[in-house]
Short mmCIF file of C-alpha atoms in Angstrom, two decimals:
data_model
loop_
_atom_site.label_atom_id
_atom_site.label_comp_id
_atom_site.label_asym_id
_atom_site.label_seq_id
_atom_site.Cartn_x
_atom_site.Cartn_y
_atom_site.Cartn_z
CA UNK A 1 26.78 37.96 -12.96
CA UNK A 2 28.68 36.64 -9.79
CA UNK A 3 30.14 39.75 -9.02
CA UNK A 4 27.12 41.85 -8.99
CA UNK A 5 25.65 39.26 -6.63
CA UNK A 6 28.05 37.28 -4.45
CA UNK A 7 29.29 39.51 -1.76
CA UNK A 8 33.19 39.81 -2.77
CA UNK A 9 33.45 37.76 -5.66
CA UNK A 10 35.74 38.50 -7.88
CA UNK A 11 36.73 36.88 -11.08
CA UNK A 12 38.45 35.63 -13.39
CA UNK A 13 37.49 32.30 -12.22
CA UNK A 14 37.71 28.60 -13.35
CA UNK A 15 35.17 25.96 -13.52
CA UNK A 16 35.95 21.93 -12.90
CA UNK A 17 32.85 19.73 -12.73
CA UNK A 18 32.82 17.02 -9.84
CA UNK A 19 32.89 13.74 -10.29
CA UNK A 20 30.31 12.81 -8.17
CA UNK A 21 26.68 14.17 -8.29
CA UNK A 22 24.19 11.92 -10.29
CA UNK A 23 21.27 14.04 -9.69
CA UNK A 24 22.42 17.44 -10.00
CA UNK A 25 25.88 18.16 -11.78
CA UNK A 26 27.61 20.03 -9.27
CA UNK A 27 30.79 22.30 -9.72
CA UNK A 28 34.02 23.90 -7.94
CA UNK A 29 34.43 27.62 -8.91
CA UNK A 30 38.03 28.50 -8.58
CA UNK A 31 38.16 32.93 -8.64
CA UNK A 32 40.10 35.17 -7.57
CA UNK A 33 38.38 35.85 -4.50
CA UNK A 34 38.41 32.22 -3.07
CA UNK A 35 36.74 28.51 -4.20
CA UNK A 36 32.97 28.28 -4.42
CA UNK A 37 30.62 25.52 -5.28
CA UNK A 38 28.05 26.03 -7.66
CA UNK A 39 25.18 23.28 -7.99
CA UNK A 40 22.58 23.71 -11.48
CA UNK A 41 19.88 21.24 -12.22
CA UNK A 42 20.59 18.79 -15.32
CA UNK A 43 19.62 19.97 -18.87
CA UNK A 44 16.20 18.56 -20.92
CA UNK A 45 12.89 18.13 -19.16
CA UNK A 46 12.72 16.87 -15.71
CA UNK A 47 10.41 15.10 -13.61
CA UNK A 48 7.66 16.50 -11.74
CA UNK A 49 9.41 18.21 -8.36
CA UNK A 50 12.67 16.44 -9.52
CA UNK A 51 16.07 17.81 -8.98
CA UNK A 52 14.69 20.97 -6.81
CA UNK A 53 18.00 23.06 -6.04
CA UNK A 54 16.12 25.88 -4.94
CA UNK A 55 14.60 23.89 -2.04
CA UNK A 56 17.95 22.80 -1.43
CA UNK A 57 19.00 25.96 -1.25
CA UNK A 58 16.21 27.07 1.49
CA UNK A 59 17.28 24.02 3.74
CA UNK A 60 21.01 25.04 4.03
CA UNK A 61 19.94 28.60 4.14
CA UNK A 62 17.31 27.79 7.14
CA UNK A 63 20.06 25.55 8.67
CA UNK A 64 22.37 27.98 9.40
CA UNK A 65 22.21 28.77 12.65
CA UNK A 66 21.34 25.51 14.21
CA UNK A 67 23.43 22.14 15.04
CA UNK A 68 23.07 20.58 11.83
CA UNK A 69 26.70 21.51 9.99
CA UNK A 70 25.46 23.11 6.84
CA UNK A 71 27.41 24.75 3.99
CA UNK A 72 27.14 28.53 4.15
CA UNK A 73 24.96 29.45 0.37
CA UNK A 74 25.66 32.73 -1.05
CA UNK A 75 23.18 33.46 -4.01
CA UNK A 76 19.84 31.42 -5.75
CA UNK A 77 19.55 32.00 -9.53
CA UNK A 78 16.04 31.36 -10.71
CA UNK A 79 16.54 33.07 -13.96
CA UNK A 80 17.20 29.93 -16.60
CA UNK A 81 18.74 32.74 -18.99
CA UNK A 82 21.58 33.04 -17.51
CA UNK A 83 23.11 29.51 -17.37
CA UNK A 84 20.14 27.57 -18.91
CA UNK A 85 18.87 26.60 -15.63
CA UNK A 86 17.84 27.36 -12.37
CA UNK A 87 21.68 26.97 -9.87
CA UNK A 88 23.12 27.95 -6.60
CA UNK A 89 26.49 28.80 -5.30
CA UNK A 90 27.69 27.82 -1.88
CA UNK A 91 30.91 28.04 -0.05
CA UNK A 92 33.63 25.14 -0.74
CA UNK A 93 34.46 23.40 2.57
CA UNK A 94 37.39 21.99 2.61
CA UNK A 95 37.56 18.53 4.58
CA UNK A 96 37.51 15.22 3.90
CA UNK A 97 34.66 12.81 1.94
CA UNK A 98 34.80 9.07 2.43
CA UNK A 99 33.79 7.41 -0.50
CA UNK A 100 34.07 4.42 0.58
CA UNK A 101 31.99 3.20 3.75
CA UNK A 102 34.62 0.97 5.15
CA UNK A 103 36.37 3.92 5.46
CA UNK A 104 40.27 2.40 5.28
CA UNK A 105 42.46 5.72 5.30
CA UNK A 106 41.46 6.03 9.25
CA UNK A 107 42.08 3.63 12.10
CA UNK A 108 39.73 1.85 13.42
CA UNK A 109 39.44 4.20 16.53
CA UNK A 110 38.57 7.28 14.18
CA UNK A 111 36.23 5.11 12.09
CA UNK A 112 33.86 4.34 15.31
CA UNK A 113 34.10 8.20 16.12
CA UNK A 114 32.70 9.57 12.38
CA UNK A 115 30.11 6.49 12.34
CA UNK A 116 29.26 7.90 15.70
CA UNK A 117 29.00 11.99 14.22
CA UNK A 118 26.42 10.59 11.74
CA UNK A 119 24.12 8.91 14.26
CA UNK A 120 24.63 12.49 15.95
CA UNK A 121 24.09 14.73 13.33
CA UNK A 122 21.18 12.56 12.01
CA UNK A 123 19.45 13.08 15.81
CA UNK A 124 20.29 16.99 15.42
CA UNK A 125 18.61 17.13 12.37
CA UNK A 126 15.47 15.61 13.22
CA UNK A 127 15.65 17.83 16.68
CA UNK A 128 15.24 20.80 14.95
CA UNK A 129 12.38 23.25 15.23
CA UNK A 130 11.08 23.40 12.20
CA UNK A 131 8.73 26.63 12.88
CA UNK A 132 12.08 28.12 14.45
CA UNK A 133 13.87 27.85 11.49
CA UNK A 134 11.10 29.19 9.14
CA UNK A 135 10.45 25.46 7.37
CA UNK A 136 6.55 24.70 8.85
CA UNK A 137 5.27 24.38 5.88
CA UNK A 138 8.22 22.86 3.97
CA UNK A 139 6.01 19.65 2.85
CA UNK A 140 2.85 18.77 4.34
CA UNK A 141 2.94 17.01 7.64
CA UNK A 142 1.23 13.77 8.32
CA UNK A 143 0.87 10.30 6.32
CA UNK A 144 4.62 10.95 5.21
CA UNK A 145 5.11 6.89 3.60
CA UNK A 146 1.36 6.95 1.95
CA UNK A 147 2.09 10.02 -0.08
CA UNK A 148 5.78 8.68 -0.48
CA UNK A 149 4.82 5.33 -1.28
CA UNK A 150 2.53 7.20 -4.15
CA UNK A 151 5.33 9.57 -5.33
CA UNK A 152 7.56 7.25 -5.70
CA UNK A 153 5.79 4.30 -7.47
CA UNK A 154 4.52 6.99 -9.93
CA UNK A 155 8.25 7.93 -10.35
CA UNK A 156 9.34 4.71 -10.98
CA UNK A 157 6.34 3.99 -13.51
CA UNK A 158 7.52 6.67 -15.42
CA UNK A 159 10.97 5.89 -15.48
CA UNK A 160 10.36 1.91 -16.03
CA UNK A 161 12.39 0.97 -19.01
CA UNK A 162 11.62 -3.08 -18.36
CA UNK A 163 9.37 -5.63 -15.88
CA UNK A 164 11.70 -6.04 -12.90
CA UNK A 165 9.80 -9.26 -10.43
CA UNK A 166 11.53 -7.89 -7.06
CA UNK A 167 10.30 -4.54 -7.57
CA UNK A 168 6.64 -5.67 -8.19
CA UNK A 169 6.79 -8.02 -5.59
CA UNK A 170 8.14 -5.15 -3.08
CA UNK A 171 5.79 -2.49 -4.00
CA UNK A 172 3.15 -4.42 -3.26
CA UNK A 173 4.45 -5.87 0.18
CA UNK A 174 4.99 -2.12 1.04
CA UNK A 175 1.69 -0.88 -0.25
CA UNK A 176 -0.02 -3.66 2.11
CA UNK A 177 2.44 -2.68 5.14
CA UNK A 178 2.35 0.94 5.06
CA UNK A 179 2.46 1.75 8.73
CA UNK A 180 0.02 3.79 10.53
CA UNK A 181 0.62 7.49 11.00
CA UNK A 182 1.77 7.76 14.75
CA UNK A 183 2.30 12.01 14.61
CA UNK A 184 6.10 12.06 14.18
CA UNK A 185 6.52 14.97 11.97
CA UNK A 186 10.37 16.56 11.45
CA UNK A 187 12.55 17.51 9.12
CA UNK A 188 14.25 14.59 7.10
CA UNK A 189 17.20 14.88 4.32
CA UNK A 190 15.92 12.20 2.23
CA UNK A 191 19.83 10.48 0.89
CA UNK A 192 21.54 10.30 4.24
CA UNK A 193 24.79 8.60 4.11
CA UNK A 194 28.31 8.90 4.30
CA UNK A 195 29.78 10.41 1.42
CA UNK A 196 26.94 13.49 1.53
CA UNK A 197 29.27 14.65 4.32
CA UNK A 198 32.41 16.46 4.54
CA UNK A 199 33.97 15.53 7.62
CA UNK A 200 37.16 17.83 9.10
CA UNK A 201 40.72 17.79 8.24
CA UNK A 202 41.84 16.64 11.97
CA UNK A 203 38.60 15.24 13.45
CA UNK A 204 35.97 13.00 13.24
CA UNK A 205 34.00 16.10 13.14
CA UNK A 206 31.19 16.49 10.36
CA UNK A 207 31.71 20.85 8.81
CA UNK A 208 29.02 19.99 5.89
CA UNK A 209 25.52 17.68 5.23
CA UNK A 210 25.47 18.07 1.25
CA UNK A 211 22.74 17.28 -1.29
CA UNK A 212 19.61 17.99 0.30
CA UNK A 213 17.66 17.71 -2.84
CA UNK A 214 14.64 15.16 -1.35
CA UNK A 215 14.37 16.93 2.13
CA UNK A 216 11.13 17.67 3.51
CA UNK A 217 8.94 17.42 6.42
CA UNK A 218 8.44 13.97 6.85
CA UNK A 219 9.11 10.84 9.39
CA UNK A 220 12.47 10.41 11.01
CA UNK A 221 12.53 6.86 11.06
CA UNK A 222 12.89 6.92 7.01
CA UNK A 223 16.09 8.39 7.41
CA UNK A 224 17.11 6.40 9.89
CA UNK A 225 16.43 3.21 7.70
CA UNK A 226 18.54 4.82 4.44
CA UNK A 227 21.40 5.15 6.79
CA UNK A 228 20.64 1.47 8.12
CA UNK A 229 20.60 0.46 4.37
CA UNK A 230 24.10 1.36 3.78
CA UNK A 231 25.10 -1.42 6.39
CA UNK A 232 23.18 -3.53 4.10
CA UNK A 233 23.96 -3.07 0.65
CA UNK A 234 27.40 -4.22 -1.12
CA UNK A 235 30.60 -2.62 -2.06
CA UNK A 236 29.15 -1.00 -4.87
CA UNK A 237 26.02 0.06 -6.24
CA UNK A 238 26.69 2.70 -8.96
CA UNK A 239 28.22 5.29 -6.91
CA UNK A 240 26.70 4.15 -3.27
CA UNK A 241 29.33 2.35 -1.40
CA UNK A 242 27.62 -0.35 1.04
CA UNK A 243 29.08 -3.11 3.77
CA UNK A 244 27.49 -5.79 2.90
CA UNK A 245 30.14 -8.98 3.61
CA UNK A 246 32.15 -6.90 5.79
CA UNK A 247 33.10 -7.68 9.43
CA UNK A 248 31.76 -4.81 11.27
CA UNK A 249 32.75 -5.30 14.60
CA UNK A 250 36.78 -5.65 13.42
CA UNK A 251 36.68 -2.54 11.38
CA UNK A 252 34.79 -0.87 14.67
CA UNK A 253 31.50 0.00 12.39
CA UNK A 254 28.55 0.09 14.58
CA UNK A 255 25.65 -2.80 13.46
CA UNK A 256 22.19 -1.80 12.58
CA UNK A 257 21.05 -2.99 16.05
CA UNK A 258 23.72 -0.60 17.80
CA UNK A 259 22.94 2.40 15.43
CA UNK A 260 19.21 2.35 16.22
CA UNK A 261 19.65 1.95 19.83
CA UNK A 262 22.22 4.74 19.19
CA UNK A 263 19.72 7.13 17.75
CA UNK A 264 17.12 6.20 19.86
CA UNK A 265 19.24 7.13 22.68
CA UNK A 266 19.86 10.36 21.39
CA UNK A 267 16.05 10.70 20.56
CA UNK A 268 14.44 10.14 23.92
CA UNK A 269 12.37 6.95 22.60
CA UNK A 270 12.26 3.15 23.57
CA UNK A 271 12.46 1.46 20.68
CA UNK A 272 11.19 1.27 17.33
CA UNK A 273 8.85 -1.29 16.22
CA UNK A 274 8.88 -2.92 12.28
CA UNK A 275 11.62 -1.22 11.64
CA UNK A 276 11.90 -3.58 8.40
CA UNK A 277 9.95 -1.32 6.90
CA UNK A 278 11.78 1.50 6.65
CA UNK A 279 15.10 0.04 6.03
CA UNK A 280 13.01 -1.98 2.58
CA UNK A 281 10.95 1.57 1.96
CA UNK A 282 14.54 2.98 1.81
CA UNK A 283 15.79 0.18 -0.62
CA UNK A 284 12.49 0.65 -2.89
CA UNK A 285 12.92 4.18 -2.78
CA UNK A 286 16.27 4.14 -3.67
CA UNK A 287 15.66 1.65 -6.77
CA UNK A 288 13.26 4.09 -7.98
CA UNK A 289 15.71 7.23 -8.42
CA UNK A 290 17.95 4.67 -9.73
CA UNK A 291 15.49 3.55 -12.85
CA UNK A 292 14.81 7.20 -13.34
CA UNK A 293 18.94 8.24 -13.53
CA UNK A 294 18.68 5.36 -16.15
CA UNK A 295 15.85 6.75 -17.67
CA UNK A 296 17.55 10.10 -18.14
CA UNK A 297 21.02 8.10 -19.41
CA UNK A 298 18.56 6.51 -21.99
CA UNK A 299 17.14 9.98 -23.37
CA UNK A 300 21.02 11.09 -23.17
CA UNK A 301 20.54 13.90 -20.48
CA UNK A 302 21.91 12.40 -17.50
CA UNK A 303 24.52 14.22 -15.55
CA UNK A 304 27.33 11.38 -15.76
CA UNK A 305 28.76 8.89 -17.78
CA UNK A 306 27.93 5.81 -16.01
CA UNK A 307 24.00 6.63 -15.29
CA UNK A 308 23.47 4.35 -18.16
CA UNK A 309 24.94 1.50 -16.33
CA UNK A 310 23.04 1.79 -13.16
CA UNK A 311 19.48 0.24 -14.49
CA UNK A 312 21.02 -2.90 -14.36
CA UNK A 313 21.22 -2.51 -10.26
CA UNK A 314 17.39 -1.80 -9.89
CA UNK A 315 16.90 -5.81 -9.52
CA UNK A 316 19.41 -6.33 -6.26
CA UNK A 317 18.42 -3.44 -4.92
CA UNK A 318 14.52 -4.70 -4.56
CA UNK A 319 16.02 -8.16 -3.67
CA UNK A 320 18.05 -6.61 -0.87
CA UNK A 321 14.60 -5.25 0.34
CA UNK A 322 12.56 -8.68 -0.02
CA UNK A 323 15.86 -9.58 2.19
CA UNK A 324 15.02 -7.05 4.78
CA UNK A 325 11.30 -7.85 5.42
CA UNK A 326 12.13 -11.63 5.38
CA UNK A 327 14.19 -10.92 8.24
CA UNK A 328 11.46 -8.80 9.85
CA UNK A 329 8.62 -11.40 9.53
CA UNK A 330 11.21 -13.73 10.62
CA UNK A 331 11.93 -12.09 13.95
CA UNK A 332 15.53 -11.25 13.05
#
């Protein structure tokens, strides 16, 4: 099938499953003609809009060209015959992936450098042209947290396996502080963090933004506040690694304050006002996919092994959140 569609692929080939990929179970083709990745969605029935690789695959391909570092994608399978579901292949770049956000195999010179690249590449990507790049009507523009806010909390009501306090007590603080629609309109990842990037062999140099399964046209500052989040949330949460405890300034990790300044900076804009909000929208947001990987563990067709274990982080994830906005009201 590859080689009547993948411009010089050649088999035999070899197939290894990745460790990492909650969402969608991603792959590493070894063939004769090179490495490849290939990325399906996960077996059994699926959520409403959930696990969308073909929109994935549009993104990258629509990237190409501009200063976002995408992954070059060679071929979109919508026929579910062939491997029981709908996949993509893409090239393998080879580079580096920090799993963990303190980053320790790099000094702390290097560390500042790649912290820096993502506050770049975050600005490129909400730079871009999205009628350039053929993406205009990639999700519908205007009232981007309302109609997230409702996606979402449906999401999570169909996922919800128990009562959880912090999560009702957070969705309705955010459905009583949704912010009012100011025109910002651009194209937004959706899970922007560290490890979703492959970063080069010799420089602090992003090649490759990976797993662009929630992207869509939406507000900038939401991505901003997932990246913010990471600064926030501890060592561990399933396979997120966070900072939370650790001393920034010594391991030369930028602060929230100094990343938003950053980005703003690199934006053309003054400041950003509430900006609790989107760092506890992020949180809620992020609690929500996290019930509904547990969900899927539950009804056995998750895509790894220890999705069943990560309902039991839904609670301090919408307690990190109350944190946030307690900070905000308190002028912090």
């Amino acid at each position: 099938y590859l080689e009547r569609r993948v411009d010089g692929f050649r088999g035999p080939m070899a197939i290894e499953k990745f460790s990492g990929g909650q969402s969608n179970p991603t792959f590493c083709i070894t063939a004769e003609s090179g490495t490849y990745v290939l990325r399906r969605q996960p077996p059994g029935d699926l959520l409403k809009s959930a696990h969308a690789v073909d929109r994935e695959f549009r993104v990258m391909a629509a990237l190409r060209d501009t200063g976002v570092p995408v992954p070059r994608v060679l071929h979109l399978c919508e026929d579910r015959e062939v491997i029981g579901s709908l996949f993509y292949v893409m090239e393998f770049c080879d580079g580096r992936i920090f799993w963990d956000a303190a980053i320790p195999e790099v000094e702390r010179a290097e560390r500042s450098a790649i912290y820096d690249e993502m506050v770049r590449v975050l600005a490129a990507l909400h730079q871009v042209d999205v009628d350039d790049v053929g993406l205009a009507d990639y999700g519908k523009p205007g009232n981007y947290f309302e109609r997230q806010y409702g996606r979402w909390s449906s999401q999570y009501r169909a996922s919800e396996l128990q009562r959880i306090e912090p999560m009702e007590t957070l969705m309705t603080w955010l459905d009583g502080n949704i912010p009012a629609d100011d025109g910002r309109v651009t194209l937004v990842h959706g899970d922007y963090r560290l490890d979703n990037m492959i970063f080069a062999r010799d420089a602090a140099t992003a090649i490759a933004l990976l797993d662009w399964e929630l992207s869509t046209l939406g507000h900038p500052f939401a991505d901003l506040g997932y990246y913010c989040m990471q600064l926030r949330m501890p060592q561990n949460v399933g396979n997120m690694s966070g900072l939370r405890g650790k001393d920034l300034a010594a391991l030369g990790i930028p602060d929230e304050k100094s990343c938003v300044a950053s980005y703003c900076e690199r934006m053309g804009i003054d400041r950003i006002d509430n900006f609790s909000f989107y760092v506890a929208f992020s949180f809620f947001r992020l609690a929500a996919i996290v019930q509904g990987v547990a969900k899927r563990a539950v009804e056995g067709n998750a895509s790894s092994e220890q999705a069943a274990e990560l309902g039991q982080f839904v609670h301090p994830i919408a307690s990190m959140a109350l944190e946030a906005v307690a900070e905000g009201e308190n002028g912090r």
